[in-house]
Short mmCIF file of C-alpha atoms in Angstrom, two decimals:
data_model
loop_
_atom_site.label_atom_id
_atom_site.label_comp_id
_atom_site.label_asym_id
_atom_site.label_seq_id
_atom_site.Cartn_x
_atom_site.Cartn_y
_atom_site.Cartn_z
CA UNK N 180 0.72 -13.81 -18.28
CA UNK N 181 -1.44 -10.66 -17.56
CA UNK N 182 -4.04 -11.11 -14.68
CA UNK N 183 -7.56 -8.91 -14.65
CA UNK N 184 -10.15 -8.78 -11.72
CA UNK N 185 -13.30 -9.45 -13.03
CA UNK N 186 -15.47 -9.15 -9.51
CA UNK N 187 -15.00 -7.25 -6.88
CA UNK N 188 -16.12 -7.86 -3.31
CA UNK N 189 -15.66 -11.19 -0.37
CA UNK N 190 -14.33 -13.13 -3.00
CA UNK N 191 -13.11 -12.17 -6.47
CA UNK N 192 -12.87 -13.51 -9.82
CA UNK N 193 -9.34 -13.05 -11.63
CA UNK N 194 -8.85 -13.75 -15.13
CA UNK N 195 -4.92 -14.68 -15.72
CA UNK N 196 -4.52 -14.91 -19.53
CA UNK N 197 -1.24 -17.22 -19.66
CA UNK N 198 1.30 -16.44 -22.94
CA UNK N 199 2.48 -18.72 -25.50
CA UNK N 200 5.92 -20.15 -23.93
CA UNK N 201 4.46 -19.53 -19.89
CA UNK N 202 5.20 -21.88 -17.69
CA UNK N 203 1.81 -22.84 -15.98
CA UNK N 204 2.68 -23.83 -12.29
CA UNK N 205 5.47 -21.43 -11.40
CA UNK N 206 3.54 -18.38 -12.99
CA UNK N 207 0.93 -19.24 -10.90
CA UNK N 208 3.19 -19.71 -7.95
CA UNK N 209 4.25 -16.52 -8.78
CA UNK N 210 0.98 -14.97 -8.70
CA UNK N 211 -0.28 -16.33 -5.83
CA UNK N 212 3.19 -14.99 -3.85
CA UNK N 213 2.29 -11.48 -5.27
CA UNK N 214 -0.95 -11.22 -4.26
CA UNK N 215 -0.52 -13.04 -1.41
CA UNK N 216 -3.27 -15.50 -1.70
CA UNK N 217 -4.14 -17.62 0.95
CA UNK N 218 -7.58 -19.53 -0.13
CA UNK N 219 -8.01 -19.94 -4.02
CA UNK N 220 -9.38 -22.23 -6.57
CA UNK N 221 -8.85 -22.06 -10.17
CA UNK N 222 -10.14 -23.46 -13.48
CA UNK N 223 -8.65 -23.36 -17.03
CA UNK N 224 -9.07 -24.09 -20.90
CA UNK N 225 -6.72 -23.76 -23.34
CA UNK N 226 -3.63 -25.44 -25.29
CA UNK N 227 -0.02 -26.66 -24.25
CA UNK N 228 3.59 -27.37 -26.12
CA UNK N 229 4.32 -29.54 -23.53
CA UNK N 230 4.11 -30.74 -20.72
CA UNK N 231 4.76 -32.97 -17.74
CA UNK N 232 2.53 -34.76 -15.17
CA UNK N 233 3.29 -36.40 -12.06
CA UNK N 234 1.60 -39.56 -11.03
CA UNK N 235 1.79 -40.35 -7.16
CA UNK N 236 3.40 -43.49 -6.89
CA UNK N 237 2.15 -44.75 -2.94
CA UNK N 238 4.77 -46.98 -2.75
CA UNK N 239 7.56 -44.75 -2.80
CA UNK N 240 5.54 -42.28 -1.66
CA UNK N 241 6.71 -39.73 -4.79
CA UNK N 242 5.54 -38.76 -8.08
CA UNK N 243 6.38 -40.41 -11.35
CA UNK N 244 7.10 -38.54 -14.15
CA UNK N 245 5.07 -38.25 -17.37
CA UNK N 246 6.18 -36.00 -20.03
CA UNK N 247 3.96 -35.19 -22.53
CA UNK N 248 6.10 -34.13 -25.79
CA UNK N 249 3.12 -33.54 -27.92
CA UNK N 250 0.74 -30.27 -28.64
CA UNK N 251 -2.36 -31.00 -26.46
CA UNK N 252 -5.47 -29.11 -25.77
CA UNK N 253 -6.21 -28.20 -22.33
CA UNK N 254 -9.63 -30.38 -21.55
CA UNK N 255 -9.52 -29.39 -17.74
CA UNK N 256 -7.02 -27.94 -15.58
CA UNK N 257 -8.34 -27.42 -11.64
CA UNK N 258 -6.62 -26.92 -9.01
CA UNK N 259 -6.23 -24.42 -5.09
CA UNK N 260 -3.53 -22.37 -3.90
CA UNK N 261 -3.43 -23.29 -0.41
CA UNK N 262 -0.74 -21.93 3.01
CA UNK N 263 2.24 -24.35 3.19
CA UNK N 264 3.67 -22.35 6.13
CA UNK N 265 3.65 -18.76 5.34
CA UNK N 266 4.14 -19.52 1.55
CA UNK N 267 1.07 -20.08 -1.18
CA UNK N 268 1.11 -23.44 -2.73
CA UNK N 269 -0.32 -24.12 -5.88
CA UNK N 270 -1.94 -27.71 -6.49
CA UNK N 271 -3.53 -28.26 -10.14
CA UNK N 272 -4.57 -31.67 -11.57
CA UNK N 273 -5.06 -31.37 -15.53
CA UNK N 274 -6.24 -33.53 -18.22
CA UNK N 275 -5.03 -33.35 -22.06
CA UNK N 276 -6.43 -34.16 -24.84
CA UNK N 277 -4.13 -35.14 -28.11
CA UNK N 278 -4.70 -35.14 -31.94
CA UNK N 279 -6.75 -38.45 -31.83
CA UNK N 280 -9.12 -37.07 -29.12
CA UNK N 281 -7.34 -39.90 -26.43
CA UNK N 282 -6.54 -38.29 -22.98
CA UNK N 283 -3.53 -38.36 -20.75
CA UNK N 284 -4.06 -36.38 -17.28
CA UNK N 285 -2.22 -36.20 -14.03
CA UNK N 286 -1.25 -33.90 -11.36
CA UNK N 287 0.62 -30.91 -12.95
CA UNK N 288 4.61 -30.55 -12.67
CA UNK N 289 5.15 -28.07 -15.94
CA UNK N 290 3.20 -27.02 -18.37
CA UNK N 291 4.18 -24.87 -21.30
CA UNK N 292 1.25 -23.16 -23.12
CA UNK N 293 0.92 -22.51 -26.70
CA UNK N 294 -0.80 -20.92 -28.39
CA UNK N 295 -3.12 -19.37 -25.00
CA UNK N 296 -4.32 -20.69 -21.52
CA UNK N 297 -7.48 -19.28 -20.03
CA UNK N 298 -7.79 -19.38 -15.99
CA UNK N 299 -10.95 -18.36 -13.78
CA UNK N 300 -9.44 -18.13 -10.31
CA UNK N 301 -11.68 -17.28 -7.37
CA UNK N 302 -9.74 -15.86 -4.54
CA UNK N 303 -11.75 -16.34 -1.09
CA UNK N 304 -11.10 -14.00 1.56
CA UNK N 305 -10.40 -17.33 3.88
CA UNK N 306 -7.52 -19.36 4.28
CA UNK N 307 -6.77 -23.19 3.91
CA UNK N 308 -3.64 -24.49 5.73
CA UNK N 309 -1.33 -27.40 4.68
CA UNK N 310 0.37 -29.66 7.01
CA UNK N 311 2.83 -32.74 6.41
CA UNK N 312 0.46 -36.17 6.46
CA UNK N 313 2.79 -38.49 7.57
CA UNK N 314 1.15 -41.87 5.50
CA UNK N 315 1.66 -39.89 2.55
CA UNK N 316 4.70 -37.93 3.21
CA UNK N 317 3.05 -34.45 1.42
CA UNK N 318 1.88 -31.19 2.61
CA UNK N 319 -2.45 -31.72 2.49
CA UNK N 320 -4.82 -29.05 3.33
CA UNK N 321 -5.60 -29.64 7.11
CA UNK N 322 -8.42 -27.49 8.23
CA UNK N 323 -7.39 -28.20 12.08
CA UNK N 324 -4.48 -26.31 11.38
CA UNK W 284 -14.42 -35.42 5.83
CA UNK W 285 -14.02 -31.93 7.66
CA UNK W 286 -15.62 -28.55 6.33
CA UNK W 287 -14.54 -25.05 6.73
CA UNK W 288 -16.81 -22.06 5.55
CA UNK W 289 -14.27 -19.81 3.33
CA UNK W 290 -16.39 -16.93 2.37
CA UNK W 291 -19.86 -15.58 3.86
CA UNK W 292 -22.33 -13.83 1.76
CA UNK W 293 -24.87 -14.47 -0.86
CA UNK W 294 -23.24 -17.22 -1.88
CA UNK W 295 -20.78 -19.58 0.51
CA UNK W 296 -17.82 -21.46 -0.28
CA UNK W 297 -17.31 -24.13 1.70
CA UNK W 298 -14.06 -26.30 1.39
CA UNK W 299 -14.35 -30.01 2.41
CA UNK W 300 -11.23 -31.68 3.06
CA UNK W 301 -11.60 -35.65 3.08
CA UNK W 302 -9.28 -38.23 4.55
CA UNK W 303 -8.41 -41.30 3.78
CA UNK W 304 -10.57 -44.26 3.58
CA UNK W 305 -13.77 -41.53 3.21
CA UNK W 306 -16.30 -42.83 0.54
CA UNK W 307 -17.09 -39.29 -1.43
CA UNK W 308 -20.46 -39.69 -2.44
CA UNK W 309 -21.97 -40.89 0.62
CA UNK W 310 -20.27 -38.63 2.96
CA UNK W 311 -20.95 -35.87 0.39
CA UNK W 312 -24.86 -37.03 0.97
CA UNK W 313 -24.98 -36.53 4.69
CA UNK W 314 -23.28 -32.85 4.20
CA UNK W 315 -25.80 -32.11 1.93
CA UNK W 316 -28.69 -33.37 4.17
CA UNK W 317 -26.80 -32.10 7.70
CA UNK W 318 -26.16 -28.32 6.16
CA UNK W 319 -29.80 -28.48 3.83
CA UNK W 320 -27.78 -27.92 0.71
CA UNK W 321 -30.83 -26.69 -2.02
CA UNK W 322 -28.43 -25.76 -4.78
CA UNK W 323 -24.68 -26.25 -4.77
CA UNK W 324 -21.96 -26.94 -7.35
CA UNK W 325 -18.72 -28.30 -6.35
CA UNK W 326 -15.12 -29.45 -8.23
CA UNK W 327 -12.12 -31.71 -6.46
CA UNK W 328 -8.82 -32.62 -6.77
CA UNK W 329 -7.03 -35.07 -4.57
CA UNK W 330 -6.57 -39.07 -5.17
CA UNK W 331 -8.40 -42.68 -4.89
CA UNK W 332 -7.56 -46.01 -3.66
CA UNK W 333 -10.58 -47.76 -6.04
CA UNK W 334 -13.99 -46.38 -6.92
CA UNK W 335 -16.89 -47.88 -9.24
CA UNK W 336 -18.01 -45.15 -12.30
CA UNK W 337 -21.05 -45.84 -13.71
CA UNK W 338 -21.90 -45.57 -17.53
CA UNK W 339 -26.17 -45.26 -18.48
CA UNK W 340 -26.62 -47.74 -20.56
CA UNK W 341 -29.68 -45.65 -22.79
CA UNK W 342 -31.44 -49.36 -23.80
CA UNK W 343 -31.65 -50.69 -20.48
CA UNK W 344 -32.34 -47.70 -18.10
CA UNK W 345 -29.91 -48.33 -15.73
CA UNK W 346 -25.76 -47.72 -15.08
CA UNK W 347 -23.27 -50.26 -16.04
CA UNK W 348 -20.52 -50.50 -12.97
CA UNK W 349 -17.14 -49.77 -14.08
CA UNK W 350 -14.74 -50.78 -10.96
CA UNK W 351 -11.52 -48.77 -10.95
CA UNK W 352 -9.33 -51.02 -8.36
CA UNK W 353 -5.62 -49.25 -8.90
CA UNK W 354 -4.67 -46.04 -6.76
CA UNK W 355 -5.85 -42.98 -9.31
CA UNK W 356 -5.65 -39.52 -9.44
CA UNK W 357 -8.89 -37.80 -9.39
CA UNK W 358 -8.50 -35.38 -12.77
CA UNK W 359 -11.11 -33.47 -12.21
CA UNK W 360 -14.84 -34.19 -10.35
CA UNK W 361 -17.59 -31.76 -11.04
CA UNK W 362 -21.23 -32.00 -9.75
CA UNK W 363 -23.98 -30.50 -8.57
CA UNK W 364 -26.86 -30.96 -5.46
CA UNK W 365 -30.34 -30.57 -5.99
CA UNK W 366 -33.62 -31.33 -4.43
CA UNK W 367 -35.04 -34.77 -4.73
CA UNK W 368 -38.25 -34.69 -3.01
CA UNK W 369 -36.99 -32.69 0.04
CA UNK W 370 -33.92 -34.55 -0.04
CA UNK W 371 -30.89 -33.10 -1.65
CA UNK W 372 -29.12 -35.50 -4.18
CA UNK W 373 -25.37 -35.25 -5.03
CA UNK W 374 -24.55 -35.45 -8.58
CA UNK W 375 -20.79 -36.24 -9.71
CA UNK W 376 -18.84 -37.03 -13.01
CA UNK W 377 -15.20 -37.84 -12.55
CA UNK W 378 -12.25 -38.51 -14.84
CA UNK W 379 -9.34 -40.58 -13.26
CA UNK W 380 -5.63 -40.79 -14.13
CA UNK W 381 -3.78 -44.35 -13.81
CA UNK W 382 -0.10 -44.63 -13.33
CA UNK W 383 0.66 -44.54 -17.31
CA UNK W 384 -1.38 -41.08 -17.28
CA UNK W 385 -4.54 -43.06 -19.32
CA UNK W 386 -7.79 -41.91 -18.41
CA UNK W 387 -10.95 -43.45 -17.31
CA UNK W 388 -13.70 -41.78 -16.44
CA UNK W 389 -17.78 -41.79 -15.44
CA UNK W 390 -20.44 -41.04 -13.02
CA UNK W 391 -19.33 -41.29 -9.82
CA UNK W 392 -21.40 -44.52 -7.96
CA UNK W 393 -18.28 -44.59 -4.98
CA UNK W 394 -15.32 -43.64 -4.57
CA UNK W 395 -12.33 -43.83 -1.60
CA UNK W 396 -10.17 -41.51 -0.91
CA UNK W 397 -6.15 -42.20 -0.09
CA UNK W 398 -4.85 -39.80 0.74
CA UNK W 399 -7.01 -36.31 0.19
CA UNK W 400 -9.05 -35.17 -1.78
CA UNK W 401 -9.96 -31.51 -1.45
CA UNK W 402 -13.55 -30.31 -2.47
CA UNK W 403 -14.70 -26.80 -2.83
CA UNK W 404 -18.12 -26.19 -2.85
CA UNK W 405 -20.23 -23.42 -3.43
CA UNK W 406 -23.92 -23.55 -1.92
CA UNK W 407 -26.33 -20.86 -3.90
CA UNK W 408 -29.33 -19.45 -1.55
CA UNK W 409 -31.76 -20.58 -4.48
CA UNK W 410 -33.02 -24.03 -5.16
CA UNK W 411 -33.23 -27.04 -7.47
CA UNK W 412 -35.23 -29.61 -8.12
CA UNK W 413 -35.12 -32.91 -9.17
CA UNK W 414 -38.25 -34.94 -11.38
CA UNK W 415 -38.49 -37.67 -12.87
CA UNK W 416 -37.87 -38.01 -16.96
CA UNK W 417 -40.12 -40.26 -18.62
CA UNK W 418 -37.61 -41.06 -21.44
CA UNK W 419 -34.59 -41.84 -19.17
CA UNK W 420 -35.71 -42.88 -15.93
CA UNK W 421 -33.89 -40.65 -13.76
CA UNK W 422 -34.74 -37.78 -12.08
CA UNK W 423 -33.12 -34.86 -13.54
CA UNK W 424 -32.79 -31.12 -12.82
CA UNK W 425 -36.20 -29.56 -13.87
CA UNK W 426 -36.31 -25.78 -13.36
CA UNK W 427 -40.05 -25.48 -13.89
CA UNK W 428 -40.97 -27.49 -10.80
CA UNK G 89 -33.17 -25.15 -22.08
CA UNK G 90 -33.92 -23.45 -18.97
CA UNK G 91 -32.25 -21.51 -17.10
CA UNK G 92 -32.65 -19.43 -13.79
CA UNK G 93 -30.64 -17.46 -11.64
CA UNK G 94 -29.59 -19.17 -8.56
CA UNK G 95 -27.75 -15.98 -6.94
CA UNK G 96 -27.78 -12.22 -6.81
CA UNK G 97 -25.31 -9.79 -6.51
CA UNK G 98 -22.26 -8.44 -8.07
CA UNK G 99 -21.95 -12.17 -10.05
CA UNK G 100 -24.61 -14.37 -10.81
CA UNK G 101 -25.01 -18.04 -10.72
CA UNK G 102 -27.49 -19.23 -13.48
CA UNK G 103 -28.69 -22.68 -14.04
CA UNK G 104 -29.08 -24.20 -17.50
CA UNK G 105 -30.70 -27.23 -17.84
CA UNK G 106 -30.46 -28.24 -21.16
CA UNK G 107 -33.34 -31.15 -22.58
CA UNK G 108 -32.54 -33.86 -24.84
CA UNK G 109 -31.41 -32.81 -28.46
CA UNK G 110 -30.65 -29.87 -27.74
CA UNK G 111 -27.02 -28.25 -29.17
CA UNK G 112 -24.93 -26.99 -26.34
CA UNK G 113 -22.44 -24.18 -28.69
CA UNK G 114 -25.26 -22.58 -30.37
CA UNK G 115 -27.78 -22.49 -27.37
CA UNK G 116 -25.15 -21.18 -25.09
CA UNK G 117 -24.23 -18.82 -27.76
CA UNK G 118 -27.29 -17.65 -28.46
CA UNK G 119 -28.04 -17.28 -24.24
CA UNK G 120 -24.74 -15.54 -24.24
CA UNK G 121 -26.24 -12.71 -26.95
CA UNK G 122 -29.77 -12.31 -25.94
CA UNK G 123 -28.45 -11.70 -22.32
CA UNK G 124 -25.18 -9.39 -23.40
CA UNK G 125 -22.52 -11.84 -21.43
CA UNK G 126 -19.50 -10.29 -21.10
CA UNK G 127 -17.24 -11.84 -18.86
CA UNK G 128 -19.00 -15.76 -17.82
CA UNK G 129 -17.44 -19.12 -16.82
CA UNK G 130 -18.70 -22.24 -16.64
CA UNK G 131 -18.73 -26.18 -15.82
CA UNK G 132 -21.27 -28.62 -16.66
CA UNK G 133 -22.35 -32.75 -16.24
CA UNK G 134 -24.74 -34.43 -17.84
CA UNK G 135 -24.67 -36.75 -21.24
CA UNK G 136 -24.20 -36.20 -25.13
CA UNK G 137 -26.13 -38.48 -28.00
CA UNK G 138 -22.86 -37.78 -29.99
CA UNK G 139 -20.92 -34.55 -30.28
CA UNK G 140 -17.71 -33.29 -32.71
CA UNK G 141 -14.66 -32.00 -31.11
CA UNK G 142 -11.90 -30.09 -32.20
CA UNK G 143 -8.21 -30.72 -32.00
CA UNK G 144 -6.02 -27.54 -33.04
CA UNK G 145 -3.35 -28.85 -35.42
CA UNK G 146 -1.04 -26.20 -34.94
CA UNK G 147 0.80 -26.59 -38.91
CA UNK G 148 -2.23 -26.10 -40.18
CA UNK G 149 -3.95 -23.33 -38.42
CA UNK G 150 -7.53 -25.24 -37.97
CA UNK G 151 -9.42 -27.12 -36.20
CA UNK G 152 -9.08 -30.98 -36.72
CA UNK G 153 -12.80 -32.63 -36.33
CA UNK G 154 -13.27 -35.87 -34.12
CA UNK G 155 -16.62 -36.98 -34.48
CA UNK G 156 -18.22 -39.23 -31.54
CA UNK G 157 -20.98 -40.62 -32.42
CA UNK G 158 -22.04 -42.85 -29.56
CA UNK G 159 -24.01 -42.06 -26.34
CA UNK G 160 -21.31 -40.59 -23.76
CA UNK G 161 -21.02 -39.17 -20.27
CA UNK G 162 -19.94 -35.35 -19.87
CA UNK G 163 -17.09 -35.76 -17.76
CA UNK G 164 -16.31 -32.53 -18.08
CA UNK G 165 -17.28 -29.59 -19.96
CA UNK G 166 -15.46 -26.12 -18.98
CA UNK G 167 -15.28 -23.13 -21.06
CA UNK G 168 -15.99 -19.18 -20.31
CA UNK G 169 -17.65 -16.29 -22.92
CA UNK G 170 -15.70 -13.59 -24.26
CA UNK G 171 -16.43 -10.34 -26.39
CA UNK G 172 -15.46 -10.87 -29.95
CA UNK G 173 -15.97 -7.32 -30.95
CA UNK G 174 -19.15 -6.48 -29.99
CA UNK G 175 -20.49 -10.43 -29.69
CA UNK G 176 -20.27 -12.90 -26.64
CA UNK G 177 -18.29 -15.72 -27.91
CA UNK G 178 -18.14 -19.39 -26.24
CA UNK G 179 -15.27 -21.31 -25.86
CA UNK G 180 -15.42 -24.46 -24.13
CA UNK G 181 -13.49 -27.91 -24.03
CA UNK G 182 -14.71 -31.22 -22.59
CA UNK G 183 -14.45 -34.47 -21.98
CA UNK G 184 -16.51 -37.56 -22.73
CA UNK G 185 -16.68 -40.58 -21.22
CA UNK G 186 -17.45 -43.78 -22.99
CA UNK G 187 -19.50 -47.85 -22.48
CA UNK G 188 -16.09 -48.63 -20.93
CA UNK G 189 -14.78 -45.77 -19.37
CA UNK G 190 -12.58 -44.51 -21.65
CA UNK G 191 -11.93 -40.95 -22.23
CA UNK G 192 -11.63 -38.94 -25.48
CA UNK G 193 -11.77 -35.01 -25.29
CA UNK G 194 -11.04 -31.48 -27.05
CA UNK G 195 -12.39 -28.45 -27.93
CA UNK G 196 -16.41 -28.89 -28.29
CA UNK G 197 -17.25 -27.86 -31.74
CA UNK G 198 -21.01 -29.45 -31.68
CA UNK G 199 -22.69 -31.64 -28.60
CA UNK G 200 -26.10 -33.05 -29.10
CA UNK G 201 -27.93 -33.53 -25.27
CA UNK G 202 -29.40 -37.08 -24.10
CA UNK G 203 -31.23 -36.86 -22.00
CA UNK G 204 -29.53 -33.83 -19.93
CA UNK G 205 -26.84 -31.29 -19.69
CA UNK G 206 -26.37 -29.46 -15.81
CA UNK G 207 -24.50 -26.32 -16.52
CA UNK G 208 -23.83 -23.73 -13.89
CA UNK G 209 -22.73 -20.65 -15.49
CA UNK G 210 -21.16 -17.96 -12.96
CA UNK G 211 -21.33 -13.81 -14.97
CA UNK G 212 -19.07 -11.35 -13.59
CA UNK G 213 -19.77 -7.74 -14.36
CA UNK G 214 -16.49 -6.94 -16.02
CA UNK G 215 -15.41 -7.79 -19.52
CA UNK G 216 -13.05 -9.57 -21.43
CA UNK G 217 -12.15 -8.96 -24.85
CA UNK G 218 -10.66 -11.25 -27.84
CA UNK G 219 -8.24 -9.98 -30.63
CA UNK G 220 -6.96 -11.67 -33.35
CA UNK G 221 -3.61 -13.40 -31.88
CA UNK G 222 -1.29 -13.30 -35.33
CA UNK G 223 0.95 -16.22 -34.43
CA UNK G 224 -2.06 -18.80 -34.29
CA UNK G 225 -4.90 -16.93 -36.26
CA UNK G 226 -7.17 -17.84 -33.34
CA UNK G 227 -9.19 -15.22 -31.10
CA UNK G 228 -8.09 -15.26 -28.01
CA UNK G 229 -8.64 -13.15 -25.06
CA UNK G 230 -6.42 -10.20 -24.57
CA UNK G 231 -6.65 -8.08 -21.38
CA UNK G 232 -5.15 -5.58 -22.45
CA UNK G 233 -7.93 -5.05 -25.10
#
């Protein structure tokens, strides 16, 4: 993954151009450790290998897993990089689109792009905070924090 | 629903951070109308305990309600505020992710949150407005008025 | 289509509201040339008369075509504008929503407007250039270009 800023100034645009074989979220984790981002959001197009997607079972209060074995186009991928504690923490939701055109989406455990994945992220000069919510059991943004 | 400026300027990003049991498009509404949004754009992550989509039927003018009663995850929801009169009107399109990853997706007529969804907006110093089509019936975005 | 500029500065926010029948590649393409775009993202709602989308089929180094032929909701539509040599080029992947809700999506080789398309279109004053990548045959964007 190679990263360019595209906009100087109170906030700035970053291109991150992801490599075939990347792995989406913990490049991005990466990235946001790095550069120490506090207050981001992102946006991306491109393709995957593979992937798998977590759907938030409320019941047990964690995330099923969906793998998705199949080359897929990236239709959207969004997502912020938000403070849990001192540490960025990156949150994407994506939805993929297969050979037929049908869609499978979810909130984004891996990802493993082929052939290219194009991101937009706009880092604000801010910062968004997560705390633990205890219905849920995760780490949400809380702006009171 | 709590808000939280992020970046000052020209253009301000404002992230909204909604709790559970908050109805999106009518809280979105009275932000718009409180803070006198005249042209914004926004995109959200987060999840749903039910929410109706709506589908415009072209024949009969109007939207078809498509209830969504299972705990989703919101995919991606994009939209826009402009004027209406000198009323600002939220616009939204959402895709949403069921347990088995399946999508479903529409304009956004309600929709309740469970447990967060996080919004980040972006509120331009220009304006839109909104007049009436003829052929459709709605008001859309018309950049000459 | 219209467009305007919503925000000054060191990026711009333009509005384009496109009118019914109108062909969202080409006219972006076209807006991307006759105002020298070099580095531009962007996110749209609105609804298609029909459209043809792409699915890359990786053995075969081309672009599958899906054609969708009935009236659907733009769900999503995100894509960003690249130099391909000296020429803007458009990439962008959506998707549509259908009667009942369902989803299909990929990379948006034609979409025909009815009765609108909302796009806000953010240009940053750097660059970003495409090369030939030699493992898919596809331009992508290369920042080190």
């Amino acid at each position: 993954m190679k990263s360019k800023v595209l906009n100087q100034g109170p906030e700035r645009t970053i291109a991150l151009i992801f490599d075939k074989g990347d792995e989406v979220i913990s490049t991005l984790q990466r990235f946001a450790r790095e550069h120490s981002l506090t207050a981001s959001r992102f946006s991306a197009i491109g393709a995957l290998e593979r992937a798998v997607l977590g759907y938030f079972d409320w019941e047990r209060k964690d995330y099923d897993r969906l793998p998705v074995d199949d080359q897929v186009e990236v239709l959207s991928l969004n997502g912020d990089i938000a403070l849990d504690g001192s540490e960025p923490k990156v949150h994407a939701h994506a939805v993929l689109g297969r050979r037929d055109g049908s869609c499978v989406g979810g909130h984004v455990l891996e990802a493993f792009v082929r052939p290219t994945l194009e991101v937009l992220l706009i880092e604000s000069p801010g910062y968004l905070r997560k705390t633990c919510d205890r219905d849920s059991g995760l780490a949400l943004i809380d702006l009171s924090a």
